[in-house]
PDB file of C-alpha atoms in Angstrom:
ATOM      1  CA  MET L   1      -6.335 -10.423  24.921  1.00 88.00           C
ATOM      2  CA  LYS L   2      -3.687  -7.432  24.930  1.00 95.00           C
ATOM      3  CA  LEU L   3      -3.938  -4.577  23.386  1.00 97.00           C
ATOM      4  CA  ILE L   4      -1.289  -3.846  21.550  1.00 98.00           C
ATOM      5  CA  VAL L   5      -1.374   0.509  20.416  1.00 98.00           C
ATOM      6  CA  ILE L   6       1.752   1.254  17.011  1.00 98.00           C
ATOM      7  CA  THR L   7       2.011   4.954  16.350  1.00 98.00           C
ATOM      8  CA  THR L   8       2.013   5.701  13.452  1.00 96.00           C
ATOM      9  CA  PRO L   9       4.546   5.624  11.684  1.00 95.00           C
ATOM     10  CA  HIS L  10       4.853   9.426  10.635  1.00 95.00           C
ATOM     11  CA  PHE L  11       5.254  11.918  13.504  1.00 96.00           C
ATOM     12  CA  PHE L  12       1.785  14.148  13.184  1.00 95.00           C
ATOM     13  CA  GLU L  13       1.000  17.720  15.726  1.00 93.00           C
ATOM     14  CA  GLY L  14      -0.796  16.786  19.050  1.00 94.00           C
ATOM     15  CA  GLU L  15       0.891  13.262  18.894  1.00 96.00           C
ATOM     16  CA  SER L  16       2.819  12.976  22.205  1.00 95.00           C
ATOM     17  CA  ARG L  17      -1.069  14.771  24.041  1.00 95.00           C
ATOM     18  CA  ILE L  18      -3.064  11.951  22.481  1.00 96.00           C
ATOM     19  CA  LEU L  19      -0.604   9.660  23.651  1.00 97.00           C
ATOM     20  CA  SER L  20      -0.429  10.241  27.259  1.00 97.00           C
ATOM     21  CA  LEU L  21      -4.145   9.928  27.133  1.00 97.00           C
ATOM     22  CA  LEU L  22      -4.169   7.393  26.439  1.00 98.00           C
ATOM     23  CA  PHE L  23      -1.480   6.113  28.241  1.00 98.00           C
ATOM     24  CA  GLN L  24      -4.141   7.314  31.427  1.00 97.00           C
ATOM     25  CA  GLU L  25      -7.110   5.430  29.587  1.00 96.00           C
ATOM     26  CA  GLY L  26      -5.341   2.294  30.241  1.00 96.00           C
ATOM     27  CA  MET L  27      -2.888   1.577  26.986  1.00 97.00           C
ATOM     28  CA  GLU L  28      -0.324  -1.190  28.496  1.00 97.00           C
ATOM     29  CA  ARG L  29       1.683  -1.296  25.915  1.00 98.00           C
ATOM     30  CA  LEU L  30       3.079   0.757  23.504  1.00 98.00           C
ATOM     31  CA  HIS L  31       5.562   0.442  19.919  1.00 98.00           C
ATOM     32  CA  LEU L  32       7.041   3.338  19.482  1.00 98.00           C
ATOM     33  CA  ARG L  33       7.173   2.154  15.573  1.00 97.00           C
ATOM     34  CA  LYS L  34       9.179   5.667  13.590  1.00 97.00           C
ATOM     35  CA  PRO L  35      10.639   3.721  10.431  1.00 95.00           C
ATOM     36  CA  GLN L  36      12.238   7.111   8.645  1.00 94.00           C
ATOM     37  CA  SER L  37      12.731   8.732  12.526  1.00 95.00           C
ATOM     38  CA  ASN L  38      16.493  10.361  13.486  1.00 96.00           C
ATOM     39  CA  ILE L  39      17.378   9.701  16.908  1.00 97.00           C
ATOM     40  CA  ASP L  40      17.022  13.547  17.662  1.00 97.00           C
ATOM     41  CA  GLU L  41      12.889  13.575  16.543  1.00 97.00           C
ATOM     42  CA  LEU L  42      12.279  10.211  18.712  1.00 97.00           C
ATOM     43  CA  ARG L  43      14.105  11.612  21.409  1.00 97.00           C
ATOM     44  CA  ARG L  44      12.027  14.519  21.237  1.00 97.00           C
ATOM     45  CA  LEU L  45       8.531  12.719  21.080  1.00 97.00           C
ATOM     46  CA  LEU L  46       9.773  10.578  24.020  1.00 97.00           C
ATOM     47  CA  GLU L  47      10.944  13.641  25.842  1.00 97.00           C
ATOM     48  CA  THR L  48       6.887  14.804  26.096  1.00 96.00           C
ATOM     49  CA  ILE L  49       5.629  11.547  27.668  1.00 97.00           C
ATOM     50  CA  PRO L  50       5.504  11.262  31.276  1.00 97.00           C
ATOM     51  CA  PRO L  51       8.433   9.082  32.467  1.00 97.00           C
ATOM     52  CA  GLU L  52       5.808   6.916  34.089  1.00 97.00           C
ATOM     53  CA  TYR L  53       5.248   5.268  31.163  1.00 98.00           C
ATOM     54  CA  TYR L  54       8.182   4.592  29.628  1.00 98.00           C
ATOM     55  CA  PRO L  55       8.332   1.275  31.813  1.00 97.00           C
ATOM     56  CA  ARG L  56       5.220   0.374  28.976  1.00 98.00           C
ATOM     57  CA  ILE L  57       6.961   1.769  26.150  1.00 98.00           C
ATOM     58  CA  VAL L  58       8.872  -0.519  23.270  1.00 98.00           C
ATOM     59  CA  LEU L  59      11.266   0.336  20.703  1.00 98.00           C
ATOM     60  CA  HIS L  60      11.548  -0.209  17.194  1.00 97.00           C
ATOM     61  CA  ASP L  61      13.958   1.716  16.892  1.00 95.00           C
ATOM     62  CA  HIS L  62      17.149   4.047  17.622  1.00 95.00           C
ATOM     63  CA  PHE L  63      17.649   1.338  20.602  1.00 95.00           C
ATOM     64  CA  GLU L  64      21.099   3.109  22.063  1.00 93.00           C
ATOM     65  CA  LEU L  65      18.048   5.182  23.550  1.00 95.00           C
ATOM     66  CA  VAL L  66      17.009   2.229  26.422  1.00 94.00           C
ATOM     67  CA  LEU L  67      19.524   3.685  28.518  1.00 91.00           C
ATOM     68  CA  GLU L  68      18.715   6.617  28.650  1.00 93.00           C
ATOM     69  CA  TYR L  69      14.822   5.958  29.211  1.00 96.00           C
ATOM     70  CA  LYS L  70      14.714   2.639  30.202  1.00 94.00           C
ATOM     71  CA  PRO L  71      11.617   1.404  27.976  1.00 96.00           C
ATOM     72  CA  VAL L  72      10.263  -1.946  29.164  1.00 97.00           C
ATOM     73  CA  GLY L  73      11.049  -3.635  25.335  1.00 97.00           C
ATOM     74  CA  ILE L  74      13.075  -3.438  22.019  1.00 98.00           C
ATOM     75  CA  HIS L  75      11.679  -5.316  18.954  1.00 98.00           C
ATOM     76  CA  LEU L  76      13.559  -6.623  16.391  1.00 95.00           C
ATOM     77  CA  ASN L  77      13.042  -5.703  12.774  1.00 87.00           C
ATOM     78  CA  SER L  78      14.461  -5.571   9.533  1.00 83.00           C
ATOM     79  CA  ARG L  79      16.061  -2.261  10.696  1.00 85.00           C
ATOM     80  CA  ASN L  80      17.090  -2.873  14.213  1.00 86.00           C
ATOM     81  CA  TYR L  81      18.170  -6.426  14.439  1.00 87.00           C
ATOM     82  CA  SER L  82      20.684  -7.136  16.815  1.00 89.00           C
ATOM     83  CA  VAL L  83      19.868  -6.624  21.069  1.00 91.00           C
ATOM     84  CA  PRO L  84      21.989  -3.703  22.687  1.00 88.00           C
ATOM     85  CA  GLU L  85      24.334  -5.018  24.681  1.00 87.00           C
ATOM     86  CA  GLY L  86      23.859  -5.023  28.719  1.00 85.00           C
ATOM     87  CA  PHE L  87      19.988  -4.464  27.536  1.00 91.00           C
ATOM     88  CA  LYS L  88      17.287  -7.029  30.054  1.00 90.00           C
ATOM     89  CA  GLY L  89      13.995  -5.524  29.172  1.00 95.00           C
ATOM     90  CA  ASN L  90      11.582  -7.408  26.672  1.00 97.00           C
ATOM     91  CA  ILE L  91      11.946  -8.233  23.323  1.00 97.00           C
ATOM     92  CA  SER L  92       9.793  -8.999  20.577  1.00 98.00           C
ATOM     93  CA  ARG L  93       9.610  -9.431  17.054  1.00 96.00           C
ATOM     94  CA  SER L  94       7.427  -9.802  14.011  1.00 94.00           C
ATOM     95  CA  CYS L  95       6.704 -12.621  12.088  1.00 93.00           C
ATOM     96  CA  HIS L  96       4.970 -13.545   8.592  1.00 92.00           C
ATOM     97  CA  SER L  97       5.293 -17.219   8.944  1.00 93.00           C
ATOM     98  CA  LEU L  98       4.397 -19.741  11.714  1.00 95.00           C
ATOM     99  CA  GLU L  99       7.431 -20.777  11.074  1.00 95.00           C
ATOM    100  CA  GLU L 100       9.249 -18.489  11.754  1.00 95.00           C
ATOM    101  CA  ILE L 101       7.032 -18.484  14.882  1.00 96.00           C
ATOM    102  CA  HIS L 102       9.221 -21.806  16.029  1.00 92.00           C
ATOM    103  CA  GLU L 103      12.180 -19.338  15.237  1.00 94.00           C
ATOM    104  CA  ASN L 104      10.918 -17.059  17.926  1.00 95.00           C
ATOM    105  CA  GLN L 105       9.743 -19.419  21.022  1.00 92.00           C
ATOM    106  CA  LYS L 106      12.174 -17.981  23.646  1.00 94.00           C
ATOM    107  CA  LEU L 107      11.033 -14.270  23.309  1.00 96.00           C
ATOM    108  CA  ALA L 108       8.991 -12.305  24.918  1.00 97.00           C
ATOM    109  CA  TYR L 109       6.478 -12.413  22.296  1.00 98.00           C
ATOM    110  CA  VAL L 110       6.080 -11.757  18.478  1.00 98.00           C
ATOM    111  CA  PHE L 111       3.540 -10.197  15.633  1.00 97.00           C
ATOM    112  CA  LEU L 112       1.423 -12.790  13.607  1.00 96.00           C
ATOM    113  CA  SER L 113       1.222 -10.163  10.174  1.00 92.00           C
ATOM    114  CA  PRO L 114      -0.964 -10.185   8.786  1.00 92.00           C
ATOM    115  CA  ILE L 115      -3.791 -12.195  10.391  1.00 94.00           C
ATOM    116  CA  PHE L 116      -7.050  -9.688   8.246  1.00 89.00           C
ATOM    117  CA  GLN L 117      -6.652  -7.458   5.121  1.00 75.00           C
ATOM    118  CA  SER L 118      -4.315  -4.016   6.619  1.00 67.00           C
ATOM    119  CA  ILE L 119      -6.097  -0.973   7.955  1.00 60.00           C
ATOM    120  CA  SER L 120      -3.416   0.833   7.448  1.00 58.00           C
ATOM    121  CA  LYS L 121      -0.966  -0.665   4.362  1.00 56.00           C
ATOM    122  CA  GLU L 122      -2.484  -0.557   0.972  1.00 58.00           C
ATOM    123  CA  GLY L 123      -2.969  -3.696  -1.286  1.00 54.00           C
ATOM    124  CA  TYR L 124      -1.401  -5.044   2.079  1.00 55.00           C
ATOM    125  CA  GLY L 125      -3.541  -8.546   2.057  1.00 57.00           C
ATOM    126  CA  SER L 126      -4.369 -10.804   3.944  1.00 66.00           C
ATOM    127  CA  GLY L 127      -1.341 -13.983   4.683  1.00 75.00           C
ATOM    128  CA  PHE L 128      -4.043 -16.410   6.692  1.00 88.00           C
ATOM    129  CA  PRO L 129      -6.825 -18.850   6.007  1.00 89.00           C
ATOM    130  CA  MET L 130      -8.600 -19.310   8.918  1.00 91.00           C
ATOM    131  CA  GLU L 131      -8.075 -22.743   8.734  1.00 94.00           C
ATOM    132  CA  VAL L 132      -4.947 -22.583   8.831  1.00 94.00           C
ATOM    133  CA  LEU L 133      -4.823 -20.679  12.276  1.00 95.00           C
ATOM    134  CA  GLN L 134      -7.216 -22.649  13.680  1.00 96.00           C
ATOM    135  CA  LYS L 135      -5.209 -25.610  12.942  1.00 96.00           C
ATOM    136  CA  ALA L 136      -1.864 -23.443  14.124  1.00 96.00           C
ATOM    137  CA  ALA L 137      -4.237 -22.768  17.384  1.00 97.00           C
ATOM    138  CA  SER L 138      -4.943 -26.761  18.028  1.00 96.00           C
ATOM    139  CA  ASP L 139      -1.211 -27.364  17.914  1.00 96.00           C
ATOM    140  CA  GLY L 140      -0.220 -24.689  20.000  1.00 96.00           C
ATOM    141  CA  ILE L 141       1.325 -23.190  17.935  1.00 96.00           C
ATOM    142  CA  ILE L 142      -0.128 -20.086  18.071  1.00 97.00           C
ATOM    143  CA  ASN L 143      -0.168 -18.903  21.925  1.00 97.00           C
ATOM    144  CA  GLU L 144      -0.801 -16.390  24.762  1.00 97.00           C
ATOM    145  CA  LYS L 145       3.131 -15.965  23.142  1.00 98.00           C
ATOM    146  CA  VAL L 146       1.556 -14.489  19.652  1.00 98.00           C
ATOM    147  CA  ILE L 147      -0.024 -11.537  18.448  1.00 98.00           C
ATOM    148  CA  ALA L 148      -2.136 -10.658  15.705  1.00 97.00           C
ATOM    149  CA  LEU L 149      -1.291  -7.418  13.836  1.00 95.00           C
ATOM    150  CA  GLY L 150      -2.870  -7.211  10.465  1.00 92.00           C
ATOM    151  CA  GLY L 151      -6.543  -5.391  10.015  1.00 91.00           C
ATOM    152  CA  MET L 152      -7.536  -5.741  14.198  1.00 93.00           C
ATOM    153  CA  ASP L 153     -10.997  -3.368  14.438  1.00 93.00           C
ATOM    154  CA  GLN L 154     -13.673  -4.008  16.577  1.00 92.00           C
ATOM    155  CA  THR L 155     -15.162  -6.761  13.656  1.00 92.00           C
ATOM    156  CA  THR L 156     -12.268  -8.469  13.204  1.00 92.00           C
ATOM    157  CA  ILE L 157     -11.823  -9.287  17.149  1.00 94.00           C
ATOM    158  CA  PRO L 158     -14.417 -11.207  17.947  1.00 94.00           C
ATOM    159  CA  LEU L 159     -12.917 -13.933  14.925  1.00 93.00           C
ATOM    160  CA  ILE L 160      -9.775 -14.299  16.397  1.00 94.00           C
ATOM    161  CA  LYS L 161     -10.195 -14.766  20.087  1.00 93.00           C
ATOM    162  CA  PRO L 162     -11.009 -18.882  20.508  1.00 95.00           C
ATOM    163  CA  LEU L 163      -7.930 -19.054  18.248  1.00 96.00           C
ATOM    164  CA  ASN L 164      -5.368 -18.138  21.536  1.00 94.00           C
ATOM    165  CA  PHE L 165      -3.687 -15.770  20.098  1.00 97.00           C
ATOM    166  CA  GLY L 166      -2.308 -13.252  23.477  1.00 97.00           C
ATOM    167  CA  GLY L 167      -3.116  -9.703  22.484  1.00 97.00           C
ATOM    168  CA  VAL L 168      -3.722  -8.071  19.408  1.00 97.00           C
ATOM    169  CA  ALA L 169      -1.884  -5.013  17.969  1.00 97.00           C
ATOM    170  CA  VAL L 170      -4.008  -2.520  16.119  1.00 97.00           C
ATOM    171  CA  LEU L 171      -2.985   0.120  14.161  1.00 95.00           C
ATOM    172  CA  GLY L 172      -5.301   1.517  11.490  1.00 92.00           C
ATOM    173  CA  ALA L 173      -8.316   1.080  13.966  1.00 94.00           C
ATOM    174  CA  LEU L 174      -6.901   3.157  16.421  1.00 96.00           C
ATOM    175  CA  TRP L 175      -5.728   6.378  14.583  1.00 96.00           C
ATOM    176  CA  GLY L 176      -7.801   6.742  11.199  1.00 90.00           C
ATOM    177  CA  ASN L 177      -6.511   7.530   8.283  1.00 83.00           C
ATOM    178  CA  GLU L 178      -4.942  11.013   9.165  1.00 83.00           C
ATOM    179  CA  PRO L 179      -4.861  11.535  12.736  1.00 89.00           C
ATOM    180  CA  SER L 180      -3.397  15.253  14.185  1.00 85.00           C
ATOM    181  CA  GLY L 181      -4.182  17.084  17.814  1.00 76.00           C
ATOM    182  CA  ASN L 182      -7.476  17.879  17.130  1.00 83.00           C
ATOM    183  CA  GLN L 183      -9.254  14.125  16.688  1.00 89.00           C
ATOM    184  CA  ILE L 184      -8.310  13.991  20.310  1.00 92.00           C
ATOM    185  CA  GLU L 185     -12.033  12.487  21.573  1.00 94.00           C
ATOM    186  CA  PRO L 186     -12.902   9.759  18.359  1.00 94.00           C
ATOM    187  CA  ILE L 187      -8.905   8.270  18.969  1.00 96.00           C
ATOM    188  CA  ILE L 188      -9.821   7.945  22.516  1.00 96.00           C
ATOM    189  CA  GLU L 189     -13.384   6.832  21.957  1.00 95.00           C
ATOM    190  CA  ARG L 190     -11.928   4.769  18.992  1.00 95.00           C
ATOM    191  CA  TYR L 191      -9.544   3.149  22.460  1.00 96.00           C
ATOM    192  CA  LYS L 192     -12.503   2.262  24.237  1.00 95.00           C
ATOM    193  CA  GLN L 193     -14.052   0.625  21.868  1.00 94.00           C
ATOM    194  CA  LEU L 194     -11.398  -1.518  21.022  1.00 95.00           C
ATOM    195  CA  ALA L 195     -10.070  -1.976  24.492  1.00 94.00           C
ATOM    196  CA  LEU L 196     -13.298  -3.355  25.470  1.00 90.00           C
ATOM    197  CA  TRP L 197     -12.834  -6.674  23.601  1.00 82.00           C
ATOM    198  CA  GLN L 198      -9.863  -7.483  25.542  1.00 72.00           C
TER     199      GLN L 198
END
């Protein structure tokens, strides 16, 4: 199973240092999601990440940066729903129903959420009873191109391992409530624990 990391929606002090350390620890895919950011803020963050890691980054915002930084992919969403002209990288998107998975089979992969109670979004409950997920897995709807999102941590990842998901995406389980540059060690340790379930 792939382990995909999603950034916090807000910037925080020491973020680029932690991201660089996570890449050094083996993070294969980072979804850079900063919905409130302007292009200059996002560019500043990218400039502080070593360029050798750009091919592991997926942009959720400011797709005009793809030519400049050549990330591995873009993630479509309600804010950014069209693919930049000439873009040849991976395209992913978020789905909130099994029907949406079916409609987006041609994409590199999709997030299905929320699987469990969200850690990072209070009151954002789980959307899929386990028996529905089991049937979707046995019907081949859930496969290696579907990434589980929502409440993914060391206790829930083992529950979905038998369901054929291609991986999990984590946010709250890694970053906690208020990440900062002086929490480097706990964040790296949480990443290592989550990576054990790959």
